[in-house]
Coordinates of N, CA and C in Angstrom, one line a residue:
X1 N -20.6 -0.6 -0.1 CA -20.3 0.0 1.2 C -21.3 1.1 1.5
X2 N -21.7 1.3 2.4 CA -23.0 2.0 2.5 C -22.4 2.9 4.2
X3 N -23.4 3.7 4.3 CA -23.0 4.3 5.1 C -22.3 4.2 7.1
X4 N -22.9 2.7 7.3 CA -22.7 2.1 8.6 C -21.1 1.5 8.1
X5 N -21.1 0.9 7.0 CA -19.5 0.2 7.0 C -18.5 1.6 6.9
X6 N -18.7 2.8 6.5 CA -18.0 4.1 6.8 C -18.2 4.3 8.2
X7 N -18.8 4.6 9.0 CA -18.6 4.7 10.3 C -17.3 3.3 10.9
X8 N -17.6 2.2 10.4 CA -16.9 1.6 11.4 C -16.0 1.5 10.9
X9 N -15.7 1.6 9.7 CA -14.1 1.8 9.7 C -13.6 3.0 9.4
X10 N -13.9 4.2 10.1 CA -13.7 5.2 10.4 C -13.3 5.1 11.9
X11 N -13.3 3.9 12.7 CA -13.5 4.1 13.8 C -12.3 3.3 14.1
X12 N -12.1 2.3 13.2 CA -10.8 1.5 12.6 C -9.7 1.9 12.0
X13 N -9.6 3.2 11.2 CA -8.8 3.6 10.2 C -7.9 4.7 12.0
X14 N -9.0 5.2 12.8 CA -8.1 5.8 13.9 C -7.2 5.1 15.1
X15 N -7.9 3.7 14.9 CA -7.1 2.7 16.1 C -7.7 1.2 15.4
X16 N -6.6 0.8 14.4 CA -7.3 -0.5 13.9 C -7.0 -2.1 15.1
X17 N -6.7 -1.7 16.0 CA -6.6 -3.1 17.1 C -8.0 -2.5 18.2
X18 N -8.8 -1.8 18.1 CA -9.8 -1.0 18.5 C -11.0 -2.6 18.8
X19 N -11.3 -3.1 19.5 CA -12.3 -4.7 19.7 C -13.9 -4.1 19.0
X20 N -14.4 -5.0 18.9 CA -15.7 -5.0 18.2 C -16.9 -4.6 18.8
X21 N -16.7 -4.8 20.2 CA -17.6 -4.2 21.4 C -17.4 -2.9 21.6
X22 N -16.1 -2.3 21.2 CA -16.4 -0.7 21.7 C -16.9 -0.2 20.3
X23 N -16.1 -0.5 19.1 CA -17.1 0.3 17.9 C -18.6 -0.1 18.5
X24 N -18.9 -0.6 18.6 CA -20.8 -1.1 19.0 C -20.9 0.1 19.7
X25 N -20.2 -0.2 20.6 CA -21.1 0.9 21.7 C -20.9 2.4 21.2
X26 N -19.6 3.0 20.5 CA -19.9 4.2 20.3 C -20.4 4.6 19.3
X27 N -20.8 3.5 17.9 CA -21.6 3.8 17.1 C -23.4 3.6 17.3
X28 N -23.4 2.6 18.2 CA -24.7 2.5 19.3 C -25.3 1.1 18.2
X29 N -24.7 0.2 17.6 CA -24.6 -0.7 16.8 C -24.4 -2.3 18.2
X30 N -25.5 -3.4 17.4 CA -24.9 -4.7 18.0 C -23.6 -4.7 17.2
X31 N -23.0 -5.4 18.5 CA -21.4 -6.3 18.7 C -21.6 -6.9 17.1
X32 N -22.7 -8.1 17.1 CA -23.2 -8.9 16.3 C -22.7 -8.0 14.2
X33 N -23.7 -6.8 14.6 CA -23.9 -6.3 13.2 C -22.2 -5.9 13.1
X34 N -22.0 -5.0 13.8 CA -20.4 -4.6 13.8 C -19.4 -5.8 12.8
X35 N -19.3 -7.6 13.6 CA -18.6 -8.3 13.8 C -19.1 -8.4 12.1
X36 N -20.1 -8.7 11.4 CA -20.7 -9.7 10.1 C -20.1 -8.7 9.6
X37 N -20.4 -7.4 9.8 CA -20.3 -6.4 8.6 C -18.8 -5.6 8.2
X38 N -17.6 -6.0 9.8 CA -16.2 -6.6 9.0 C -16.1 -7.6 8.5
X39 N -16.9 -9.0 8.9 CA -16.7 -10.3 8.1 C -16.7 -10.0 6.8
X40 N -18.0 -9.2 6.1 CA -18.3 -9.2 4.6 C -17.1 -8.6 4.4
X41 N -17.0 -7.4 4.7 CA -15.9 -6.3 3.9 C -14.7 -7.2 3.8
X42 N -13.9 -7.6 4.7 CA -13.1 -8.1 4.5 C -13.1 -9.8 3.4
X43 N -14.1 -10.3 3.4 CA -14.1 -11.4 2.7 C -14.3 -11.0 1.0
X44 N -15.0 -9.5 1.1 CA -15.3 -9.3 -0.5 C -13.7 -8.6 -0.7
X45 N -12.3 -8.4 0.0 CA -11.1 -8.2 -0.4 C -11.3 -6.6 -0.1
X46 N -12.1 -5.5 0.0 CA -12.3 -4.1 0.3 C -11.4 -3.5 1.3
X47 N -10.7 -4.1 2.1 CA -10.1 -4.1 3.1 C -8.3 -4.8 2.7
X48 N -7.2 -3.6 3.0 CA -6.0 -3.3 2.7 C -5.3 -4.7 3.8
X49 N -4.8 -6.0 3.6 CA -3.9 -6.6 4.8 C -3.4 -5.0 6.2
X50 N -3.8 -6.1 6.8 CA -3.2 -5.4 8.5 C -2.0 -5.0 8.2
X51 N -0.9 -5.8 7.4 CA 0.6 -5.6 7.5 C 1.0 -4.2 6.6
X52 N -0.2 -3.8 5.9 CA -0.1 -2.0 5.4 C 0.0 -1.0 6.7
X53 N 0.3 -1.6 7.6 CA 0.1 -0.5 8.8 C 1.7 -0.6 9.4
X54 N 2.2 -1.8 9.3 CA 3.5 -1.8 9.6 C 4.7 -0.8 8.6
X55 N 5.1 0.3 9.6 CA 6.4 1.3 9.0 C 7.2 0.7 8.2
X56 N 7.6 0.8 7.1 CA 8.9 -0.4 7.0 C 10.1 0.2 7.6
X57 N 10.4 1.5 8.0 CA 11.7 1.4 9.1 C 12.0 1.1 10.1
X58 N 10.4 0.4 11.1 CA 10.7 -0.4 11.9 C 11.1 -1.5 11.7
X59 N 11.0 -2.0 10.2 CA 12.1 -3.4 9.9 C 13.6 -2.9 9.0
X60 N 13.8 -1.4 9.6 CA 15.6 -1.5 8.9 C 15.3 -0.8 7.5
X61 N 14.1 -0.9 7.3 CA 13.9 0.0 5.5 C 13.5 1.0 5.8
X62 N 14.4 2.0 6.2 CA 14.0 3.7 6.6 C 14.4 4.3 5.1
X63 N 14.8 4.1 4.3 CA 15.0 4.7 2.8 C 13.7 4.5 1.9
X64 N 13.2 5.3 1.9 CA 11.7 5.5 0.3 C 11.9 6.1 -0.6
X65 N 11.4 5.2 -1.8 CA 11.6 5.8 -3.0 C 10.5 5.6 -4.4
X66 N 11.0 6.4 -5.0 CA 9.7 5.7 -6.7 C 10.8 5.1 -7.6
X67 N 10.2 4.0 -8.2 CA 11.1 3.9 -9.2 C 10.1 3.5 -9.9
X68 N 10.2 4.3 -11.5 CA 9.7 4.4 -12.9 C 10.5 3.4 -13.8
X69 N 9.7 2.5 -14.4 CA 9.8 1.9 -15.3 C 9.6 1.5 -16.7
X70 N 10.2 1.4 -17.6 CA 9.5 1.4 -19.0 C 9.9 -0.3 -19.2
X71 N 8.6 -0.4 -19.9 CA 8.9 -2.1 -20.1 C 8.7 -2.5 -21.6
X72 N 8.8 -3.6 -22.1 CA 9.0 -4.1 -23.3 C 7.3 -5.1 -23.3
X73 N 6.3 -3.7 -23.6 CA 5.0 -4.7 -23.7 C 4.9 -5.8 -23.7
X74 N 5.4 -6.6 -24.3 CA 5.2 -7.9 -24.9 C 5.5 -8.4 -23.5
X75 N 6.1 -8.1 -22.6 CA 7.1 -9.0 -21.8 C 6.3 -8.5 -20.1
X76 N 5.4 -7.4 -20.3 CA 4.5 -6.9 -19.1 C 4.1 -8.4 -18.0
X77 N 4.0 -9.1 -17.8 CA 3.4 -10.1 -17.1 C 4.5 -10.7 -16.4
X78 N 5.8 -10.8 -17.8 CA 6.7 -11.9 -16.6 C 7.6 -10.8 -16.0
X79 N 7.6 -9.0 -16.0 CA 7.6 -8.0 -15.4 C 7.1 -8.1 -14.3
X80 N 6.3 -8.1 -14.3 CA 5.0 -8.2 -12.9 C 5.4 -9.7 -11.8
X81 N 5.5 -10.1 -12.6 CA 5.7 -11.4 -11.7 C 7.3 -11.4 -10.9
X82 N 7.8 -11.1 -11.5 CA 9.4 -10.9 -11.3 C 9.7 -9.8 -9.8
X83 N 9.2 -8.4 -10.3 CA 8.6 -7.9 -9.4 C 8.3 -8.1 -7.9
X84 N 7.3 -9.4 -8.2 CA 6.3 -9.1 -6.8 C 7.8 -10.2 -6.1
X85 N 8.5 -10.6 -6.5 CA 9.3 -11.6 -5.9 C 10.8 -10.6 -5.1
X86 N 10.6 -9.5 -5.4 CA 11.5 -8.7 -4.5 C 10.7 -7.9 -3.7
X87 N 11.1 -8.0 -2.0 CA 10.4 -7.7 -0.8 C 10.1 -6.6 -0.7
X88 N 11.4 -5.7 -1.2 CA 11.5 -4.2 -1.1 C 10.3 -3.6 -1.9
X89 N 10.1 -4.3 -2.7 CA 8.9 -3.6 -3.7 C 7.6 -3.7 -3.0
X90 N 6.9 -2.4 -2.6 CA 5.5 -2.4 -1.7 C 4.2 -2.6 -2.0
X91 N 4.4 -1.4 -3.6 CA 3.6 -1.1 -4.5 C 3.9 -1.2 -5.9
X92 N 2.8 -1.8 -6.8 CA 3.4 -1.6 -8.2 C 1.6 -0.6 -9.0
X93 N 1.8 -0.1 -9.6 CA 1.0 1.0 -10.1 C 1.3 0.9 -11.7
X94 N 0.2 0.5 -12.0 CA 0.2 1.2 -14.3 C -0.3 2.3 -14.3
X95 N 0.4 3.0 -14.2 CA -0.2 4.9 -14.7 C -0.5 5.0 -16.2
X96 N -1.2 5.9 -16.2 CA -1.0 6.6 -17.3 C 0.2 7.5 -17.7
X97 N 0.5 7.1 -18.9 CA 1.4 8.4 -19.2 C 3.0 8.1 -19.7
X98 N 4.0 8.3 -19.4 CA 5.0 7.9 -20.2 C 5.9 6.8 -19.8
X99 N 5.3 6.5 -18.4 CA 6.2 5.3 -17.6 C 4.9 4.2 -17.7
X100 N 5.6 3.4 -18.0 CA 4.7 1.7 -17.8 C 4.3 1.4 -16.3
X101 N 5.2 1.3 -15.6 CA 5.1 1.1 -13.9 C 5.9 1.8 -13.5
X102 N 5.2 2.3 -11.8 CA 5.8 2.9 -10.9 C 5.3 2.3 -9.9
X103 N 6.7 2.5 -9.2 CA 6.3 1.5 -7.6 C 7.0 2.4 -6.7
X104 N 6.3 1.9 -6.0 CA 7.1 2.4 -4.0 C 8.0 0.8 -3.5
X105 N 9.2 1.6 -3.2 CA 9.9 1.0 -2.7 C 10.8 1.0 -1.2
X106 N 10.9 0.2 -0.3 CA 12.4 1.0 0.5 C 13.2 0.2 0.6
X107 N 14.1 0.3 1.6 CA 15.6 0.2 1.2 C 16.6 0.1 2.7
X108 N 17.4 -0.3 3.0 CA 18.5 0.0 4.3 C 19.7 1.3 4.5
X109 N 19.7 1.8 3.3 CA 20.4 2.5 2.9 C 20.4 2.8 1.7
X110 N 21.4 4.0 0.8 CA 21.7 4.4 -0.4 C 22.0 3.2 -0.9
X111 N 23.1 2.8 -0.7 CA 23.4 1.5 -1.2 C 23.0 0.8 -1.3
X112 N 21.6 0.5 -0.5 CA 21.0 -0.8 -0.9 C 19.6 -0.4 -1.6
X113 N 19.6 0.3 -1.6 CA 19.0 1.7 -2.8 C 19.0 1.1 -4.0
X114 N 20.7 1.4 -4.3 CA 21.0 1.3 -5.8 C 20.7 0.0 -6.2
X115 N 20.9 -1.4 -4.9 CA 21.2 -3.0 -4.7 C 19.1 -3.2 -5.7
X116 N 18.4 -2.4 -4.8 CA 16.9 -2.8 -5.1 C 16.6 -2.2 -6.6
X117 N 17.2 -1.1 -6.5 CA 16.8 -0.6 -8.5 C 17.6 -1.6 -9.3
X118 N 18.0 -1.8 -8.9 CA 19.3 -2.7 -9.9 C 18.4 -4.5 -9.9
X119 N 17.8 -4.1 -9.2 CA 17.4 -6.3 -9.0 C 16.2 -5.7 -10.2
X120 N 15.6 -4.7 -9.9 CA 14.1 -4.1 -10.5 C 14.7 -4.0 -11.9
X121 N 15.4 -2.9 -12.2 CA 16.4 -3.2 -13.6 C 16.5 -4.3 -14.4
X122 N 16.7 -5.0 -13.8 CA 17.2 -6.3 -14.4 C 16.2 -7.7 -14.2
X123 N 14.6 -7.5 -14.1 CA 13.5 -8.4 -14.2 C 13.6 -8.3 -15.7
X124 N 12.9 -9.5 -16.0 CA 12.4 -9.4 -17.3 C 11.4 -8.9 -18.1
X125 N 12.0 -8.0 -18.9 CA 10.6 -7.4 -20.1 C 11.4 -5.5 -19.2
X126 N 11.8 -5.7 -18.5 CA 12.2 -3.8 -17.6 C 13.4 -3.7 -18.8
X127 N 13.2 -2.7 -19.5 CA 13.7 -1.6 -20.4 C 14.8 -0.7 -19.7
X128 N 14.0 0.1 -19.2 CA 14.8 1.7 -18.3 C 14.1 1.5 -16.9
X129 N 14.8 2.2 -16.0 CA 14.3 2.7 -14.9 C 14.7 4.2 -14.6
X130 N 13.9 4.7 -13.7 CA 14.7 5.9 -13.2 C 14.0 6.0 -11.5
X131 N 15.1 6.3 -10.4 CA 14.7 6.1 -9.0 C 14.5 7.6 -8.5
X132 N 13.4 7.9 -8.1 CA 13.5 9.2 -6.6 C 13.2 9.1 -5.8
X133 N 14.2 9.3 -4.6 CA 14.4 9.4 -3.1 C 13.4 9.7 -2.7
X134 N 12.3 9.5 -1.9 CA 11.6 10.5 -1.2 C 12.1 11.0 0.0
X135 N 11.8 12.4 0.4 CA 13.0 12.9 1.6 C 12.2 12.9 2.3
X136 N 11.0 13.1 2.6 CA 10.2 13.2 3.6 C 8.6 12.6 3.8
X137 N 8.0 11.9 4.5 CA 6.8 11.6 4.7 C 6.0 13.0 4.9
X138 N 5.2 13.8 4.1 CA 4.5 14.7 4.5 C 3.0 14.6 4.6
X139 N 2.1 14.1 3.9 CA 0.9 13.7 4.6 C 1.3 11.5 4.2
X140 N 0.9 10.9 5.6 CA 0.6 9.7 5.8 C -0.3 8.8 4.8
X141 N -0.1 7.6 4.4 CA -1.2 7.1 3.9 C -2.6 7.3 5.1
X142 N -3.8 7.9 4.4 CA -4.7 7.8 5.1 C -6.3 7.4 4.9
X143 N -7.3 7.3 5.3 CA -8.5 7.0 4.8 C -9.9 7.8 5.6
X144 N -9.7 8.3 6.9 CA -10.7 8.8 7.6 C -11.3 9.6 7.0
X145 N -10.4 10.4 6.3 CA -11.0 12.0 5.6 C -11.6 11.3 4.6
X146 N -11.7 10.3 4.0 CA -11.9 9.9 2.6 C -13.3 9.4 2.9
X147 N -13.3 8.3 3.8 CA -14.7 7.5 4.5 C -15.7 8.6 5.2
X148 N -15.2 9.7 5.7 CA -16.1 10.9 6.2 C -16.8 11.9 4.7
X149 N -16.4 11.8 4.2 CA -16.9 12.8 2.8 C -18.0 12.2 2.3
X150 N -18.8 13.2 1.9 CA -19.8 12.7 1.4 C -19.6 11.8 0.0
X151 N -20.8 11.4 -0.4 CA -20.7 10.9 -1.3 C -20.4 11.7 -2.8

């Protein structure tokens, strides 16, 4: 990624339904070069699905949470796979450190809170879990500040 694909998706990260003709014009770029040079990014996978931009409380999952997991090594894979098969689960993350997985989750409520730790609980090879609420969105997932920084 070099420094023209930071410009244009810097220009994308502020308004990603933004057409290909106006990044051109205000980076002073052909339509043409603009158009190939999301083709690549997105074809080499560098680029997050559109559907990371959709809230999940506009679909009814206004509850966010972490849930930590310890797993039974041996069993990590059919973990993972189990996992990706419940909706609520957004993100799955291997940290370092005393928890095997941590994920971002949400939810309809408390109750259906406890409904998603409890399906996650009970995959195969998941040991323990432990869930925290998050009470507040305070900085956004973001990227502009990130694509603007030097190298």
């Amino acid at each position: 990624m070099d420094a023209t694909d930071r410009r244009i998706l810097v220009e994308l990260d502020d308004d990603p339904r933004l057409p290909t003709v106006v990044i051109a014009q205000r980076l002073g770029l052909a339509r043409a070069t603009v158009q190939s040079r999301l083709d690549k990014l997105a074809a080499s996978g560098l680029l997050r699905a559109n559907s990371s931009r959709v809230r999940p409380d506009s679909l009814g999952r206004g509850i966010a949470a972490s849930v930590r997991a310890e797993l039974d090594q041996h069993l990590i894979h059919d973990a993972i796979e189990a996992l990706k098969l419940i909706p609520e689960v957004l993100e799955c993350f291997a940290p370092a450190g005393d928890d095997d997985l941590l994920l971002r989750v949400v939810a309809r409520t408390p109750d259906d809170l406890y409904r998603v730790s409890e399906e996650i609980r009970l995959c195969p090879g998941i040991v323990r879990t432990s869930t925290s609420l998050f009470l507040r969105e305070v900085i956004p997932y973001r990227m502009s500040a990130l694509l603007a920084a030097p190298d």
